[in-house]
GROMACS .gro file of C-alpha atoms in nm:
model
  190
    1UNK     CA    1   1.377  -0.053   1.663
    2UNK     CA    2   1.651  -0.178   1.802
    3UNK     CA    3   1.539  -0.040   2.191
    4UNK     CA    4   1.191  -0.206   2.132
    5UNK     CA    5   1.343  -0.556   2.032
    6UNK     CA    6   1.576  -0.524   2.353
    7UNK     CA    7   1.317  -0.457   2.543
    8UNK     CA    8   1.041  -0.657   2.424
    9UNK     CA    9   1.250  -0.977   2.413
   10UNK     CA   10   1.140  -1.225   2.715
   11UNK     CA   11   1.461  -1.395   2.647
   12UNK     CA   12   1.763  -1.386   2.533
   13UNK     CA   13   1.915  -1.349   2.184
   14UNK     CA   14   2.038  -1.704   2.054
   15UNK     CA   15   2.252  -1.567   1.756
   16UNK     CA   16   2.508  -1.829   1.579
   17UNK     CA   17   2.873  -1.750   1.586
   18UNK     CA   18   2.979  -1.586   1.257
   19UNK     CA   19   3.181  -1.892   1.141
   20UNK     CA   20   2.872  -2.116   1.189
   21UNK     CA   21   2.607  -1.834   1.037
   22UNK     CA   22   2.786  -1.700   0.777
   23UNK     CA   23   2.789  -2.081   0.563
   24UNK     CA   24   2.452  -2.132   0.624
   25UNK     CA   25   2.347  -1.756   0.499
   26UNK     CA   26   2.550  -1.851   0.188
   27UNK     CA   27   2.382  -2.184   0.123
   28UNK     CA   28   2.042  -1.997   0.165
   29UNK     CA   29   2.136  -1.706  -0.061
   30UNK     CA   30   2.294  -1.917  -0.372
   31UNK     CA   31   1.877  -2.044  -0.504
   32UNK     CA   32   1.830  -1.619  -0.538
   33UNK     CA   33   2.143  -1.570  -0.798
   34UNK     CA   34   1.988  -1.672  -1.090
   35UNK     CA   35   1.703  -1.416  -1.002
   36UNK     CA   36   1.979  -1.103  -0.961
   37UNK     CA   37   2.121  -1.196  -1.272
   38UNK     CA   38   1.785  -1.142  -1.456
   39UNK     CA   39   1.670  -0.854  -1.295
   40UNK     CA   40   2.028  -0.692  -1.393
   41UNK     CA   41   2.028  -0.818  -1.719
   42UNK     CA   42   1.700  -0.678  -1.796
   43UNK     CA   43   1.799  -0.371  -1.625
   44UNK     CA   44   2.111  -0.359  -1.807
   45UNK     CA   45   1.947  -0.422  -2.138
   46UNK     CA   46   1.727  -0.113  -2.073
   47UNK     CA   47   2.006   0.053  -1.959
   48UNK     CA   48   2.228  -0.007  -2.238
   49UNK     CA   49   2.043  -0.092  -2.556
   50UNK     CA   50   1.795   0.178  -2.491
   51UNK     CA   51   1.924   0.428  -2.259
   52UNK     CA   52   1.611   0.420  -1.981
   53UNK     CA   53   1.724   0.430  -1.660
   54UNK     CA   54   1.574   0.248  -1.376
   55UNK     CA   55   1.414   0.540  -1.167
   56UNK     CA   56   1.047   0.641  -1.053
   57UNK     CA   57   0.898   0.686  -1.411
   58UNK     CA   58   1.049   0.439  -1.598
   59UNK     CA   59   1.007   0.150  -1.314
   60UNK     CA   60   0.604   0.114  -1.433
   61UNK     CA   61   0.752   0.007  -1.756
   62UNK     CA   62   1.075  -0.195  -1.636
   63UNK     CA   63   0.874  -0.422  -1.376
   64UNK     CA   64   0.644  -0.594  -1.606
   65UNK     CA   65   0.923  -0.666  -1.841
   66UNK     CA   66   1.137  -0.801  -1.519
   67UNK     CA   67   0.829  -1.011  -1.390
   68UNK     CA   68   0.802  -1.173  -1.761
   69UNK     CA   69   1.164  -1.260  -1.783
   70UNK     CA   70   1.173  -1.399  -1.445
   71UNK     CA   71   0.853  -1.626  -1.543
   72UNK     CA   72   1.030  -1.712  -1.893
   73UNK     CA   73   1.351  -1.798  -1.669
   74UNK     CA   74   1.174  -2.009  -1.434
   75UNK     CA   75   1.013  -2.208  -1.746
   76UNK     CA   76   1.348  -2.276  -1.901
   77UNK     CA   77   1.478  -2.354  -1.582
   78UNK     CA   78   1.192  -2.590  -1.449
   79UNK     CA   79   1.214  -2.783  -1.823
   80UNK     CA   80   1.568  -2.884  -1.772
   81UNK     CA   81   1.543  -2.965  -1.425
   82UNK     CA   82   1.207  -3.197  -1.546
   83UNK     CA   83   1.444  -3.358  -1.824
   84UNK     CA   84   1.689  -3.455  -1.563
   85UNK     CA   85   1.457  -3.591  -1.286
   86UNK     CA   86   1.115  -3.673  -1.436
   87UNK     CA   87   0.812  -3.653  -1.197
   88UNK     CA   88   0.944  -3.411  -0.919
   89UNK     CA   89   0.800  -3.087  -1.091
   90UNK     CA   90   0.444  -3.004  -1.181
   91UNK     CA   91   0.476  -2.713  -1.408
   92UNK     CA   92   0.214  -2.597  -1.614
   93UNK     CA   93   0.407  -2.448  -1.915
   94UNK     CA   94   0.497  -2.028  -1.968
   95UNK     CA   95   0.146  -1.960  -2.135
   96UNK     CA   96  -0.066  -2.092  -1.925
   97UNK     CA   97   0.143  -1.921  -1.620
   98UNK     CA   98   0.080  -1.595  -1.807
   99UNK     CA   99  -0.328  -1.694  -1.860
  100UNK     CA  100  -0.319  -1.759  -1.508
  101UNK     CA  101  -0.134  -1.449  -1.408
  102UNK     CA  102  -0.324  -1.243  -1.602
  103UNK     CA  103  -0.641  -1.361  -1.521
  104UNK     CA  104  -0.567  -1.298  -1.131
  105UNK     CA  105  -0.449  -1.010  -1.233
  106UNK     CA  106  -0.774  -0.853  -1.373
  107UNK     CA  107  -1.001  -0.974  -1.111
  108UNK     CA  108  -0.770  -0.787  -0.883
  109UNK     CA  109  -0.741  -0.450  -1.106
  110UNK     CA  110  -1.099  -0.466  -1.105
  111UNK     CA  111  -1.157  -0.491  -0.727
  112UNK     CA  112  -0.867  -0.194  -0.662
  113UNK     CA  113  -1.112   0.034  -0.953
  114UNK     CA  114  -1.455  -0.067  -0.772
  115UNK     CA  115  -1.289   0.075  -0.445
  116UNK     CA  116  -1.153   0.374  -0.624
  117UNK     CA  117  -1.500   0.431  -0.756
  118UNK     CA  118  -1.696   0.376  -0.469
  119UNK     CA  119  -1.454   0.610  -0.287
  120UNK     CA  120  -1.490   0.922  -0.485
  121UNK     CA  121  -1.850   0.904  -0.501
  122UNK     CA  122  -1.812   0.907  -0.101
  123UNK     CA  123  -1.639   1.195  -0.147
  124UNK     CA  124  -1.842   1.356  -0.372
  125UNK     CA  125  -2.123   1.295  -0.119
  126UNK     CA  126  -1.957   1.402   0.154
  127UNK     CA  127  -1.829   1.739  -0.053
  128UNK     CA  128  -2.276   1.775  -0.202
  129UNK     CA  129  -2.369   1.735   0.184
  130UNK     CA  130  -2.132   2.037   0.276
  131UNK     CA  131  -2.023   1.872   0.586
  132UNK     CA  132  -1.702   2.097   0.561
  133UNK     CA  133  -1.892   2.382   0.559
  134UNK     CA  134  -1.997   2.293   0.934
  135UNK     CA  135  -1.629   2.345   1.072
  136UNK     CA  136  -1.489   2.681   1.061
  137UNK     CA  137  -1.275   2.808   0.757
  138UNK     CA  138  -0.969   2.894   0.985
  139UNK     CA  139  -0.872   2.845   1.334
  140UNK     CA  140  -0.677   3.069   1.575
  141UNK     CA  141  -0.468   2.812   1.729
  142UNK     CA  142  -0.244   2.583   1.472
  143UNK     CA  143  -0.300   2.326   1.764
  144UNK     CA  144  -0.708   2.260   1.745
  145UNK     CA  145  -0.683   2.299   1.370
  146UNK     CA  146  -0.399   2.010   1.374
  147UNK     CA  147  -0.617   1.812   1.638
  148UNK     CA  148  -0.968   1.849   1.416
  149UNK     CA  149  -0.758   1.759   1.113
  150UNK     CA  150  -0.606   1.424   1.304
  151UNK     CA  151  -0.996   1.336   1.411
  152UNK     CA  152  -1.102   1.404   1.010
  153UNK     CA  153  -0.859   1.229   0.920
  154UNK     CA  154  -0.929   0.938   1.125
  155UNK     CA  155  -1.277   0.911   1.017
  156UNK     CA  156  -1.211   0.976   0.653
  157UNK     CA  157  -0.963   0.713   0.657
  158UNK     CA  158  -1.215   0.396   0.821
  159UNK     CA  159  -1.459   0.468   0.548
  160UNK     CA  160  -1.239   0.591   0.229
  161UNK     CA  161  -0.937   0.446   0.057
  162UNK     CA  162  -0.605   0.628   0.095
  163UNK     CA  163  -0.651   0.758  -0.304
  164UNK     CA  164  -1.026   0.923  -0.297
  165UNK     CA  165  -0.918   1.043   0.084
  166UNK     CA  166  -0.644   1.216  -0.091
  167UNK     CA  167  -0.835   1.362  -0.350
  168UNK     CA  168  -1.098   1.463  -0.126
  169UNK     CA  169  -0.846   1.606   0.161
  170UNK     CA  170  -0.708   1.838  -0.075
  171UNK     CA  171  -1.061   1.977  -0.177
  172UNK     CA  172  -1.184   2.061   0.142
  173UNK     CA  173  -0.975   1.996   0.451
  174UNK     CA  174  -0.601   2.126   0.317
  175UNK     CA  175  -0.784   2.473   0.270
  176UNK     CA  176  -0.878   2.475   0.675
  177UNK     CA  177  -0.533   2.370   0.776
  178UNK     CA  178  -0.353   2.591   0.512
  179UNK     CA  179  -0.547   2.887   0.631
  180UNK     CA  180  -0.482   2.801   0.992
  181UNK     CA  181  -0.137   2.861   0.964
  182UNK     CA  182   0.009   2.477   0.914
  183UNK     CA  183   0.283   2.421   0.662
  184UNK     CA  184   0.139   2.222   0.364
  185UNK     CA  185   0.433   1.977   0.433
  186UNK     CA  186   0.303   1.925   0.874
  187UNK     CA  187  -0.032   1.878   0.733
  188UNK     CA  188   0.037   1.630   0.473
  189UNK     CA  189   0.281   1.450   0.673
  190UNK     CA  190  -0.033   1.355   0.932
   0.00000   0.00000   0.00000
């Protein structure tokens, strides 16, 4: 990263000295406090009062409840800056944030499960038209196996979604490139 921005650049860096940056990054950092300090007292509160821990399991559970306290926060936050200057903030009070929210968030839920649907019945067409069954079932060299997977792949991924590819990959294509000699973990990292 660091070669292709040195590279790239048509001119030069124009960085701050660090006694002229550093002020500036801790003006622009002090509006984001408030926001640490819910998202670790929520965490905390898990944490503590009912001994989940923040990891890959629990985080579908943790994030709504961190999302909802950072909306109730910005409610109580937004009233008391109203009460002191009246007319600079337009805020449209925590339930109809949360109608609002919600609302957005179905139509977009429902979108994400059309794909998903429309996805796997590709791939349930292109399993029913046996199109695998045109390649062969194991190559000799790991190198055209890899290089027909990459091409699959390629095409499977401009018409399908990364989920039904996924599900349909492991079906029918995994089995070629498994038999051919690649390590599940090459394959899947193409």
């Amino acid at each position: 990263a660091i070669v292709a921005l040195s590279v790239n650049r048509q001119s030069q860096f124009n960085l701050a000295p660090s006694a002229e940056a550093f002020p500036a990054m801790t003006q622009a950092l002090k509006p984001l406090i408030p926001y640490v300090l819910v998202i670790a007292a929520v965490v905390l509160f898990y944490r503590l009062a009912l001994d989940v821990s923040m990891d890959e399991f629990s985080a579908p559970r943790l994030l709504p409840v961190i999302m909802l306290a950072i909306l109730v926060y910005e409610h109580v936050s937004l009233k008391n800056r109203k009460g002191k200057a009246s007319g600079e903030i337009n805020h449209q009070g925590l339930e109809r944030s949360l109608r609002g929210a919600t609302n957005d968030t179905t139509a977009e839920i429902g979108a994400l499960l059309l794909l998903l649907g429309l996805s796997v019945s590709i791939g349930g067409v292109i399993e029913r038209a046996h199109l695998m069954e045109a390649f062969p079932q194991s190559f000799d060299s790991a190198w055209s196996a890899m290089l027909l997977m990459v091409v699959i792949l390629v095409i499977l991924g401009m018409i399908m979604d990364a989920f039904g590819a996924v599900i349909l990959v492991t079906a029918t294509v995994a089995t070629i490139a498994y038999s051919s000699g690649i390590h599940p973990i090459h394959f899947w990292m193409v």
